[in-house]
Coordinates of C-alpha atoms in Angstrom, one line a residue:
M38 CA -26.9 43.5 23.6
A39 CA -27.5 39.8 25.2
L40 CA -27.8 36.8 23.5
F41 CA -29.6 34.6 26.0
L42 CA -31.2 31.4 24.8
L43 CA -34.0 29.6 27.4
D44 CA -33.4 26.3 28.1
H45 CA -36.4 24.7 29.5
G46 CA -35.4 21.5 30.6
A47 CA -36.6 18.9 28.1
G48 CA -34.5 18.0 25.0
N49 CA -31.7 19.1 22.7
V50 CA -30.7 22.6 22.8
Q51 CA -26.8 22.2 22.3
S52 CA -27.4 22.4 18.3
L53 CA -28.7 25.3 18.0
A54 CA -25.5 26.4 21.0
N55 CA -24.1 24.8 18.5
S56 CA -25.6 26.7 15.3
I57 CA -24.5 30.7 16.6
R58 CA -21.4 29.6 18.4
K59 CA -20.8 28.7 14.4
L60 CA -21.5 32.0 13.6
G61 CA -19.8 33.5 15.5
Y62 CA -22.0 35.2 18.5
D63 CA -21.5 34.7 22.3
F64 CA -24.2 33.9 24.2
S65 CA -25.8 33.5 27.4
W66 CA -28.4 30.8 29.4
I67 CA -31.3 32.1 31.2
S68 CA -30.7 30.1 34.6
S69 CA -32.7 32.0 37.0
P70 CA -36.1 34.4 36.3
D71 CA -33.8 37.9 36.3
D72 CA -31.9 37.2 34.2
F73 CA -34.3 38.2 31.4
H74 CA -33.9 41.1 33.2
K75 CA -30.4 41.3 31.9
A76 CA -31.4 39.5 28.1
S77 CA -32.2 42.0 25.3
I78 CA -32.0 38.6 23.1
L79 CA -34.3 35.6 23.9
V80 CA -34.0 32.2 21.9
F81 CA -36.3 29.8 23.1
P82 CA -35.0 26.4 20.6
G83 CA -36.8 22.8 22.0
Q84 CA -38.5 20.1 21.8
G85 CA -40.9 17.4 23.6
A86 CA -44.6 18.3 24.4
F87 CA -46.8 21.2 25.0
H88 CA -47.5 20.3 28.4
T89 CA -44.0 18.4 29.5
A90 CA -42.3 22.5 28.4
I91 CA -45.6 25.0 30.0
E92 CA -44.1 22.3 33.4
C93 CA -40.8 23.7 32.9
L94 CA -41.2 27.2 32.7
T95 CA -43.9 26.4 35.4
E96 CA -41.9 25.2 38.2
R97 CA -38.4 26.7 36.7
G98 CA -40.5 30.3 37.1
L99 CA -39.6 31.4 34.2
L100 CA -43.2 31.5 33.0
E101 CA -44.5 34.3 33.8
P102 CA -41.1 36.3 33.1
L103 CA -41.1 34.5 29.8
Y104 CA -44.5 35.8 28.5
N105 CA -42.7 39.7 30.7
Y106 CA -40.4 39.5 28.4
I107 CA -41.6 39.4 25.3
Q108 CA -44.2 42.0 26.1
S109 CA -41.9 44.1 26.2
G110 CA -41.0 44.3 22.8
K111 CA -36.9 43.4 23.1
P112 CA -36.3 40.8 20.6
Y113 CA -38.0 36.8 20.5
F114 CA -37.0 34.1 18.6
G115 CA -39.3 30.8 19.0
I116 CA -38.4 27.4 17.6
C117 CA -40.5 24.7 17.5
I118 CA -42.4 24.0 21.1
G119 CA -40.4 27.8 21.5
M120 CA -43.2 28.9 18.6
Q121 CA -46.0 26.3 19.7
I122 CA -46.2 27.9 23.5
L123 CA -47.4 31.9 21.8
F124 CA -50.7 30.0 20.8
A125 CA -53.9 29.4 23.6
S126 CA -53.3 25.7 24.0
S127 CA -52.9 22.9 22.2
A128 CA -54.6 19.6 21.7
E129 CA -51.8 17.3 22.8
S130 CA -52.7 18.5 25.8
P131 CA -55.8 20.8 26.0
S132 CA -55.8 21.6 29.9
T133 CA -52.3 23.6 29.3
L134 CA -52.7 26.7 28.3
G135 CA -49.7 28.7 27.0
L136 CA -49.0 32.2 26.6
G137 CA -52.4 33.2 24.9
L138 CA -50.3 35.6 22.3
I139 CA -52.2 34.5 19.1
P140 CA -55.8 32.8 19.4
C141 CA -55.5 29.3 17.8
Q142 CA -55.3 26.1 18.9
M143 CA -52.8 23.4 18.0
E144 CA -54.5 20.3 15.8
R145 CA -53.0 17.2 15.4
F146 CA -52.5 16.2 11.6
D147 CA -55.4 13.9 9.5
D148 CA -53.1 10.5 10.4
T149 CA -55.8 8.6 7.4
T150 CA -53.9 9.9 4.3
K151 CA -50.4 10.6 5.7
P152 CA -47.6 9.7 8.6
V153 CA -47.8 11.5 11.8
P154 CA -45.5 12.9 13.2
H155 CA -45.4 15.8 10.0
M156 CA -41.2 14.3 9.9
G157 CA -38.8 14.9 7.0
W158 CA -37.1 17.7 5.1
N159 CA -40.9 20.4 3.4
T160 CA -40.5 23.6 3.0
A161 CA -41.8 27.1 3.3
D162 CA -43.8 29.8 1.8
P163 CA -43.7 33.8 2.9
I164 CA -47.2 35.4 2.3
D165 CA -45.0 38.8 3.1
P166 CA -42.0 39.9 1.7
D167 CA -39.5 37.9 3.5
T168 CA -36.4 40.0 4.9
L169 CA -35.3 36.8 7.1
S170 CA -33.7 35.2 3.7
I171 CA -36.7 32.2 3.8
S172 CA -36.5 31.3 1.2
S173 CA -39.6 29.0 -1.3
S174 CA -36.2 27.7 -3.1
D175 CA -35.1 25.8 0.3
H176 CA -35.9 23.4 2.7
Y177 CA -36.2 23.3 6.2
Y178 CA -36.6 20.4 8.9
F179 CA -40.1 19.5 10.4
V180 CA -40.6 17.7 13.2
H181 CA -43.8 17.9 15.0
S182 CA -47.1 16.0 15.3
Y183 CA -49.2 19.2 16.0
R184 CA -50.3 21.9 13.4
A185 CA -51.3 25.7 13.6
K186 CA -53.7 25.3 10.6
Y187 CA -54.0 28.9 8.8
D188 CA -57.7 29.7 7.9
P189 CA -57.6 32.7 7.3
E190 CA -61.2 33.6 6.7
K191 CA -61.9 31.1 10.0
N192 CA -58.9 32.4 12.5
P193 CA -58.0 36.5 10.9
V194 CA -56.6 37.0 13.6
A195 CA -54.0 34.7 14.4
A196 CA -53.8 34.6 10.5
M197 CA -52.3 37.9 10.4
W198 CA -49.7 36.5 12.5
A199 CA -48.7 34.1 9.7
H200 CA -45.2 35.0 7.7
S201 CA -45.0 31.7 5.5
T202 CA -47.0 29.2 5.2
T203 CA -45.7 25.1 4.6
Q204 CA -48.0 21.5 2.5
Y205 CA -48.1 18.7 4.5
G206 CA -50.0 16.2 2.8
Q207 CA -53.2 18.3 1.6
E208 CA -52.8 20.7 4.7
V209 CA -51.4 23.7 4.7
F210 CA -50.2 25.7 8.6
V211 CA -48.4 28.4 9.9
S212 CA -44.7 27.2 9.3
T213 CA -43.6 30.8 10.6
V214 CA -45.3 33.8 12.8
R215 CA -44.1 36.7 12.6
K216 CA -45.4 40.1 14.6
G217 CA -43.8 43.6 16.5
N218 CA -40.6 41.9 18.0
V219 CA -41.6 37.6 17.8
F220 CA -40.6 36.0 15.0
G221 CA -41.0 31.8 15.4
A222 CA -40.3 29.1 13.6
Q223 CA -42.3 26.0 13.8
F224 CA -39.5 23.7 11.9
H225 CA -35.5 23.3 13.3
P226 CA -33.3 26.0 11.7
E227 CA -30.6 24.7 13.6
K228 CA -31.2 22.0 11.8
S229 CA -31.7 22.8 8.4
G230 CA -28.0 23.1 6.8
V231 CA -26.6 26.4 5.5
A232 CA -30.4 27.4 4.7
G233 CA -31.5 27.2 8.7
L234 CA -28.0 28.6 9.6
T235 CA -28.7 31.3 7.2
V236 CA -32.0 32.4 9.1
I237 CA -30.4 32.5 12.5
D238 CA -27.7 34.2 11.3
A239 CA -30.4 37.1 9.3
W240 CA -32.4 37.3 12.6
I241 CA -30.0 37.3 15.4
K242 CA -28.0 40.2 13.1
Q243 CA -31.2 42.8 12.2
S244 CA -31.6 42.0 16.5
L245 CA -28.3 43.2 17.0
A246 CA -29.6 46.5 14.6
G247 CA -32.8 47.1 16.1
H248 CA -34.5 46.0 12.9
T249 CA -36.7 43.5 14.0
H250 CA -40.5 44.5 13.8
T251 CA -42.3 42.9 10.7
P252 CA -43.9 46.1 8.6
T253 CA -45.7 48.5 9.4
E254 CA -49.0 46.8 6.3
P255 CA -48.6 43.2 6.0
S256 CA -50.6 41.5 2.8
P257 CA -53.6 41.3 3.2
R258 CA -54.3 37.2 4.7
I259 CA -55.9 35.5 1.7
P260 CA -56.7 31.7 1.9
R261 CA -53.6 29.7 0.5
P262 CA -56.2 26.5 -1.0
P263 CA -53.7 23.0 -0.9
K264 CA -51.9 21.9 -4.2
P265 CA -52.0 19.0 -5.9
Q266 CA -48.9 18.1 -4.8
H267 CA -46.9 19.1 -1.1
S268 CA -42.9 19.6 -2.0
F269 CA -42.4 16.9 1.5
T270 CA -38.7 15.1 0.5
R271 CA -37.8 11.5 0.8
R272 CA -35.1 11.3 3.4
I273 CA -31.0 10.2 2.9
I274 CA -30.1 8.5 5.1
A275 CA -26.4 7.6 6.9
C276 CA -25.9 5.1 9.0
M277 CA -22.6 4.5 10.8
D278 CA -22.6 1.3 13.6
V279 CA -20.1 2.4 16.1
R280 CA -18.5 0.2 18.5
A281 CA -15.3 0.0 20.5
N282 CA -11.9 -2.3 18.2
D283 CA -10.0 -5.0 19.7
E284 CA -7.7 -1.9 20.9
G285 CA -10.4 0.2 23.1
D286 CA -10.8 2.6 20.5
L287 CA -14.3 3.7 19.4
I288 CA -14.4 3.1 15.6
V289 CA -17.4 3.0 12.2
T290 CA -17.7 -1.0 11.5
K291 CA -20.5 -2.7 8.8
G292 CA -21.5 -6.6 9.9
D293 CA -22.6 -9.2 7.1
Q294 CA -26.3 -10.1 8.2
Y295 CA -24.9 -8.6 11.5
D296 CA -21.2 -10.3 11.9
V297 CA -18.6 -7.3 12.0
R298 CA -15.6 -9.2 12.0
E299 CA -13.6 -9.8 9.5
K300 CA -13.1 -13.1 7.2
S301 CA -9.9 -14.7 7.8
L302 CA -8.0 -18.1 6.5
T303 CA -6.3 -19.5 9.9
P304 CA -3.8 -23.1 8.4
V305 CA -5.0 -25.2 11.0
P306 CA -3.9 -29.4 11.2
L307 CA -5.5 -31.9 10.3
S308 CA -3.6 -35.0 10.8
N309 CA -1.4 -34.4 8.3
I310 CA -3.2 -32.5 6.3
T311 CA -2.9 -28.3 7.2
A312 CA -6.0 -27.1 5.9
A313 CA -7.6 -23.2 5.4
V314 CA -10.4 -22.7 8.0
K315 CA -12.0 -19.0 8.5
T316 CA -11.6 -17.7 12.0
A317 CA -12.8 -14.2 13.3
G318 CA -10.6 -11.6 12.2
A319 CA -10.4 -7.7 13.7
V320 CA -13.3 -5.8 13.9
R321 CA -14.3 -4.3 10.7
N322 CA -12.5 -0.9 10.6
L323 CA -14.8 1.6 8.3
G324 CA -13.4 4.9 9.7
K325 CA -13.4 7.6 12.9
P326 CA -17.2 8.4 13.4
V327 CA -17.2 11.8 13.5
A328 CA -15.1 12.1 10.6
L329 CA -17.2 10.4 9.0
A330 CA -20.3 12.6 10.2
A331 CA -19.3 15.6 9.2
R332 CA -18.1 13.8 5.5
Y333 CA -21.8 12.7 5.0
F334 CA -23.7 16.1 6.4
E335 CA -21.1 17.7 3.6
S336 CA -21.8 15.3 1.4
G337 CA -25.7 16.2 2.2
A338 CA -26.6 13.9 4.0
D339 CA -30.5 14.8 5.5
E340 CA -30.3 12.6 8.6
L341 CA -27.7 10.4 10.4
C342 CA -27.5 7.7 12.3
L343 CA -25.1 6.6 15.9
L344 CA -26.2 3.3 16.8
N345 CA -24.0 2.0 19.9
I346 CA -23.9 -1.6 19.3
T347 CA -21.8 -2.8 22.3
S348 CA -19.8 0.1 24.4
F349 CA -22.4 1.2 26.2
R350 CA -25.1 -1.8 26.4
H351 CA -24.7 -1.6 30.7
S352 CA -23.5 1.8 31.3
P353 CA -24.2 4.1 28.5
L354 CA -23.8 7.3 31.6
Q355 CA -20.9 6.8 32.6
D356 CA -18.9 6.0 29.0
Q357 CA -17.5 9.6 28.4
P358 CA -16.5 8.1 25.0
M359 CA -19.3 7.6 23.4
L360 CA -21.2 11.1 24.5
A361 CA -18.1 13.1 23.7
V362 CA -18.3 11.5 20.5
V363 CA -22.2 12.5 19.5
R364 CA -21.2 16.1 21.2
A365 CA -18.4 16.7 18.6
A366 CA -20.3 15.6 15.5
A367 CA -22.9 17.5 17.1
E368 CA -20.8 20.7 16.9
R369 CA -19.7 19.8 12.9
V370 CA -23.0 18.2 12.4
F371 CA -26.4 20.0 11.1
V372 CA -28.1 17.7 10.2
P373 CA -30.6 15.5 13.1
L374 CA -28.8 13.2 14.4
T375 CA -30.7 9.5 15.9
I376 CA -28.5 7.9 19.2
G377 CA -28.6 4.5 19.6
G378 CA -27.9 1.4 22.1
G379 CA -28.6 1.6 25.5
I380 CA -31.6 3.4 25.8
K381 CA -32.6 1.6 28.5
D382 CA -33.9 1.2 32.7
T383 CA -30.0 0.6 33.9
V384 CA -27.6 0.5 37.0
D385 CA -24.8 1.2 36.7
P386 CA -21.4 -0.2 38.4
D387 CA -22.0 1.6 42.0
G388 CA -25.2 0.3 42.1
T389 CA -26.7 3.9 40.3
K390 CA -30.5 3.2 39.1
R391 CA -30.4 4.9 35.8
S392 CA -33.9 5.6 34.2
A393 CA -34.7 5.7 30.4
V394 CA -35.3 9.6 30.6
E395 CA -32.5 9.4 32.5
V396 CA -30.8 8.0 29.5
A397 CA -32.3 10.0 27.0
G398 CA -31.4 13.3 28.8
A399 CA -28.5 12.7 28.0
Y400 CA -27.8 12.5 25.3
F401 CA -30.2 15.3 23.4
R402 CA -28.7 17.5 25.6
V403 CA -24.9 17.1 23.7
G404 CA -26.5 17.3 20.5
A405 CA -28.9 13.9 19.7
D406 CA -32.6 14.8 18.0
K407 CA -34.1 10.9 18.7
V408 CA -32.5 8.0 20.7
S409 CA -33.4 4.5 19.0
I410 CA -34.2 1.8 21.4
G411 CA -33.9 -1.9 19.9
S412 CA -34.0 -5.0 22.2
E413 CA -36.4 -2.8 25.3
A414 CA -39.5 -2.5 22.3
V415 CA -40.3 -6.4 22.0
Y416 CA -40.5 -6.5 26.0
A417 CA -42.4 -3.6 26.5
V418 CA -44.2 -4.6 23.6
E419 CA -44.9 -9.1 24.8
K420 CA -45.5 -6.8 28.1
V421 CA -48.8 -5.2 27.0
R422 CA -49.7 -7.9 24.6
A423 CA -49.6 -10.5 27.3
A424 CA -52.2 -7.8 29.4
G425 CA -54.3 -7.7 27.4
G426 CA -53.2 -4.5 25.3
R427 CA -52.9 -2.6 28.5
L428 CA -50.6 -0.1 28.8
D429 CA -48.7 0.6 32.5
G430 CA -46.4 3.7 31.7
S431 CA -43.4 2.6 33.0
S432 CA -41.7 1.3 28.8
A433 CA -39.0 3.6 27.6
I434 CA -41.2 3.9 24.8
E435 CA -44.0 5.9 26.7
T436 CA -41.4 6.7 29.6
I437 CA -39.4 9.2 26.7
S438 CA -42.3 10.2 24.7
K439 CA -44.2 11.8 28.1
V440 CA -41.4 13.9 28.0
Y441 CA -39.3 14.5 24.7
G442 CA -42.4 13.8 22.2
S443 CA -43.1 11.2 20.1
Q444 CA -40.6 12.7 17.7
A445 CA -38.0 11.5 20.0
V446 CA -38.5 7.9 19.4
V447 CA -37.4 5.6 17.1
V448 CA -37.9 2.4 17.2
S449 CA -35.1 -0.4 15.8
I450 CA -37.1 -3.9 14.5
D451 CA -34.1 -6.3 13.1
P452 CA -36.8 -9.6 12.0
K453 CA -35.5 -12.3 10.0
R454 CA -37.3 -15.2 7.5
V455 CA -39.5 -17.6 9.3
Y456 CA -40.6 -20.2 5.9
V457 CA -43.1 -22.1 6.0
D458 CA -45.0 -24.1 4.3
P459 CA -47.9 -22.2 1.8
A460 CA -49.7 -25.1 1.2
T461 CA -50.6 -26.4 4.9
Y462 CA -49.4 -23.5 7.2
D463 CA -52.6 -22.0 9.3
G464 CA -50.8 -20.3 11.9
P465 CA -50.9 -16.9 14.5
Y466 CA -49.7 -15.2 11.1
K467 CA -50.6 -16.5 7.9
D468 CA -52.2 -12.8 7.1
E469 CA -48.3 -12.0 7.4
L470 CA -48.1 -14.4 4.9
V471 CA -45.6 -13.1 1.9
H472 CA -45.3 -15.9 -1.0
G473 CA -42.0 -15.4 -3.2
R474 CA -42.8 -14.1 -6.7
P475 CA -42.5 -15.4 -9.8
D476 CA -40.4 -13.0 -11.2
G477 CA -38.3 -12.9 -7.6
P478 CA -34.9 -14.3 -7.0
E479 CA -35.4 -17.8 -8.0
N480 CA -34.5 -19.3 -4.4
E481 CA -38.0 -17.7 -2.7
R482 CA -40.3 -18.7 -6.0
G483 CA -43.3 -21.3 -4.2
K484 CA -42.2 -20.4 -0.9
A485 CA -44.2 -18.1 1.2
W486 CA -42.4 -16.7 5.1
W487 CA -43.5 -14.4 7.6
Y488 CA -41.6 -12.3 9.9
Q489 CA -39.9 -13.1 12.5
C490 CA -38.8 -10.4 15.6
T491 CA -35.5 -10.5 17.4
V492 CA -33.0 -9.4 20.1
S493 CA -29.5 -8.8 21.6
G494 CA -28.3 -8.2 17.7
G495 CA -31.0 -10.8 15.7
R496 CA -29.4 -13.7 18.7
E497 CA -32.2 -14.6 20.3
A498 CA -35.9 -15.0 17.8
R499 CA -38.6 -14.5 20.1
P500 CA -42.0 -15.0 19.6
V501 CA -43.3 -11.4 18.1
S502 CA -44.3 -10.7 15.1
V503 CA -42.8 -7.9 12.3
V504 CA -46.1 -6.3 11.8
Q505 CA -47.1 -6.8 16.6
L506 CA -44.1 -5.0 16.8
A507 CA -44.0 -1.8 14.7
Q508 CA -47.7 -1.3 15.7
G509 CA -47.5 -2.2 19.3
A510 CA -44.7 0.2 18.9
Q511 CA -47.1 2.8 17.6
I512 CA -49.8 3.0 20.6
L513 CA -47.3 2.6 23.1
G514 CA -45.8 6.3 20.8
A515 CA -43.1 5.3 19.0
G516 CA -43.1 8.2 16.3
E517 CA -40.7 5.9 13.8
I518 CA -39.5 2.4 13.0
L519 CA -36.5 2.0 12.0
L520 CA -37.0 -1.2 10.0
N521 CA -33.9 -3.9 9.1
S522 CA -34.3 -7.2 7.3
I523 CA -31.7 -9.6 8.7
D524 CA -32.1 -11.4 5.8
R525 CA -30.5 -8.8 3.7
D526 CA -27.6 -6.6 6.0
G527 CA -24.6 -6.8 4.5
T528 CA -25.8 -8.5 1.0
G529 CA -25.6 -5.8 -1.5
L530 CA -29.3 -7.3 -3.0
G531 CA -31.4 -4.6 -2.8
F532 CA -33.9 -3.5 0.4
D533 CA -36.7 -5.8 1.3
R534 CA -40.3 -4.5 -0.8
D535 CA -42.0 -7.0 0.9
L536 CA -41.1 -6.0 4.3
I537 CA -41.1 -2.9 4.5
G538 CA -44.4 -2.4 1.9
L539 CA -45.4 -4.9 4.8
V540 CA -44.6 -3.0 7.2
K541 CA -45.6 0.5 6.0
R542 CA -48.7 -0.6 5.0
A543 CA -49.2 -1.7 9.3
V544 CA -48.7 2.1 11.0
T545 CA -49.4 5.3 11.0
I546 CA -46.1 6.8 11.4
P547 CA -42.9 7.6 9.2
V548 CA -40.6 4.3 8.3
V549 CA -36.9 4.2 7.0
A550 CA -35.9 1.3 5.3
S551 CA -32.3 0.1 5.7
S552 CA -30.5 -3.5 5.3
G553 CA -29.2 -4.7 1.8
A554 CA -28.7 -1.7 -0.1
G555 CA -26.1 -1.5 -3.2
T556 CA -26.9 0.5 -5.5
K557 CA -28.3 3.8 -6.1
E558 CA -31.2 2.2 -8.3
H559 CA -32.1 0.1 -4.8
F560 CA -33.1 3.4 -3.5
V561 CA -35.3 4.7 -6.8
D562 CA -37.2 0.4 -6.4
V563 CA -37.6 1.9 -2.5
F564 CA -39.5 5.1 -2.6
I565 CA -41.6 4.2 -5.5
E566 CA -43.2 0.1 -4.6
T567 CA -43.9 0.7 -0.7
G568 CA -43.9 4.7 -0.4
V569 CA -41.5 5.1 2.2
E570 CA -40.4 8.4 3.7
A571 CA -36.7 7.5 4.3
A572 CA -34.3 4.9 3.4
L573 CA -31.1 4.0 5.3
A574 CA -27.4 3.6 4.2
A575 CA -24.0 2.7 5.9
G576 CA -21.4 0.0 4.5
I577 CA -21.6 1.2 0.7
F578 CA -21.8 5.1 2.0
H579 CA -18.7 4.2 4.3
R580 CA -16.9 2.4 0.9
E581 CA -17.3 5.4 -1.1
E582 CA -19.3 2.4 -4.0
V583 CA -22.4 4.9 -3.9
G584 CA -22.8 8.7 -2.8
I585 CA -25.2 10.6 -1.1
Q586 CA -25.5 13.5 -3.9
E587 CA -25.6 9.8 -6.9
V588 CA -28.7 8.7 -5.0
K589 CA -30.7 12.0 -4.7
L590 CA -30.0 12.3 -8.3
A591 CA -31.5 8.8 -9.0
S592 CA -34.7 10.0 -6.7
R593 CA -35.1 13.0 -8.9
Q594 CA -34.2 11.6 -12.5
A595 CA -37.2 9.1 -11.6
G596 CA -39.5 12.0 -9.9
I597 CA -39.3 11.6 -6.9
N598 CA -39.1 14.6 -4.5
V599 CA -35.5 15.0 -2.4
R600 CA -33.9 17.8 -1.0

C-alpha cells in the first residue's frame, strides 16, 4: 500500500515527514492531481490560515481530487488545518468554503478569559473506545485560534464525527474527528513527543492492515459540560542563542546582559605599573545547537527556541549552515521549534530581493514551527503609531501571519528600565510606571521606572514602551510575545515579574517570560504571580545548574499543571 503526504505549500510539513521516517515508514509526496490515484493512504498535515489552505489547494488543482479521494473510502488523516478543511467553513474567512463533510463552522475561541491562540499542551478525552492510542492521561501540542465547538444538542450531526474532546478555559471543543475512513486531529501529533508519535504509528498500522473504520455502533453523543479546571499546561522552554564563534563554527552561547564574550584580565603596562584590565575574550561556547536541542527534547522540554543572533542578518536564505542546523534539529526533536533572527525583507548580495514571507517559509520547510521577529516588530509598530493606527499590510508580522496564521509569529521584545522621579514624572508613560516594592530589592525601593523597547540586540533605544509594542504587535497579527529583560538577562536574580505582569495584562495573546531565571523556584514564582503561559531559560539549562525535570517537579508541587 502506498502512503502519500499532501503539502499544500504553506507551513511546516517537514516535521511530519521526519516523524514518519523515524517510525520506519516510506512515503511519497502528492505533487500533481494524478498522484491521488496512486495513494492508498493519505496524510494532510498543515498549519496556517483556513483560506490560505483552500486557496493553495485550489490553485494547484488539488482540492477536488482531495475531496474525491476522501469520498473513495481510502484512509485519510488530516492534521490541524488538514482537519479543519473537512468542516463547512471557518469564521477566520467566512466567504471561503471548506470541503463540507462536517456540517459545522469553525469559530474563534473567546479571548475574554484566556489567551488566544490556544498554544501549548493539553489533553484529549476520547468519546468512543479508542483504537488509536489517544489517552486522556497524555498531553498533545495544540496551536490554533479557531475550533469546532462540541455541542451534541444544537448540532448532533457534527457531534457524531467527534472522536475526542478537549477543554480550554471553559470551552469544550472537538480535538479529533473520526468517521468511516476519515481521521483528523486538531493537535499536532508530530510535535507531541512520544504520545504523538504513538498516535501516528497506530493510525498507519491500522491503515496498512485495512482496519481504518470507526465502530459500527458509536456511543450516543451526550453533552460534556466544562470542568472547573482545564488540563492545559504551563510550558517550560529551552532557548539557544546561536552564533558563529571566532573560528566560524555555529555554537550556542549566552550573554550577560546581552554580552556574549568571556571577560579576561589582560596585563596592560601603565607607565611603570602593570594593571589588569578587563577585555573581551572569546565568544562564550556552551555547546553545539543540534546536540543541545536533542538533549533538551529528551529531558522533557515543552518547546525549543533557536535564536540566530548574528550570522544570517544580511542574507538569511544563503545561510546554509543555519538552515542545516534547523533541519538537523527537526529530525531529532518532536516538540515545537521556534527560529529567530533575520526574519525580515532582505536583499541578497547579488541584489535578489527576499520577502519576510519567503524567509519564514524557508525555515518552516526545513522544520521550524514559529518564527520570532525582534527589531522589525519595533519599526512596524512605530510606523503604525505614526499613521494613527492604520495598517498597510506590509510588515513582516502582517505578511507572515496572513499566510501561515498568527500562531506562527512570535514577537521578541527587548525592554530596559528607564528610571524617573516618582514624585514629579508626568510624561507619556505615567500609566505604565512600576514602583519599587517596599519589600523588594533595596536598590529599587522608593524608585519608579517604565520599560523602553530597544533594537539591534539592545544596543539602540527607541521611543516605544513595552506596552505600546506588545499591544501593537498583537494588532499587527502576532500570536505570541517572547518577553525578555535587558536588566535581568544573565543575572540569575529571577524573572522581572513586574514587567511580565504589565505586559500580561495588556494583551490577550500568550506571553513567554524570559531573562533572569536562576533557580527552579523562579519559574514557580513567575507562573503563580503573573499567570504567564510559558517561561524560558538558557544559561542555567546549558550549564546544567537547574534541570528541566527539576523545574517541572517544583511546579507540580506548587499546584501548577505541567506536562
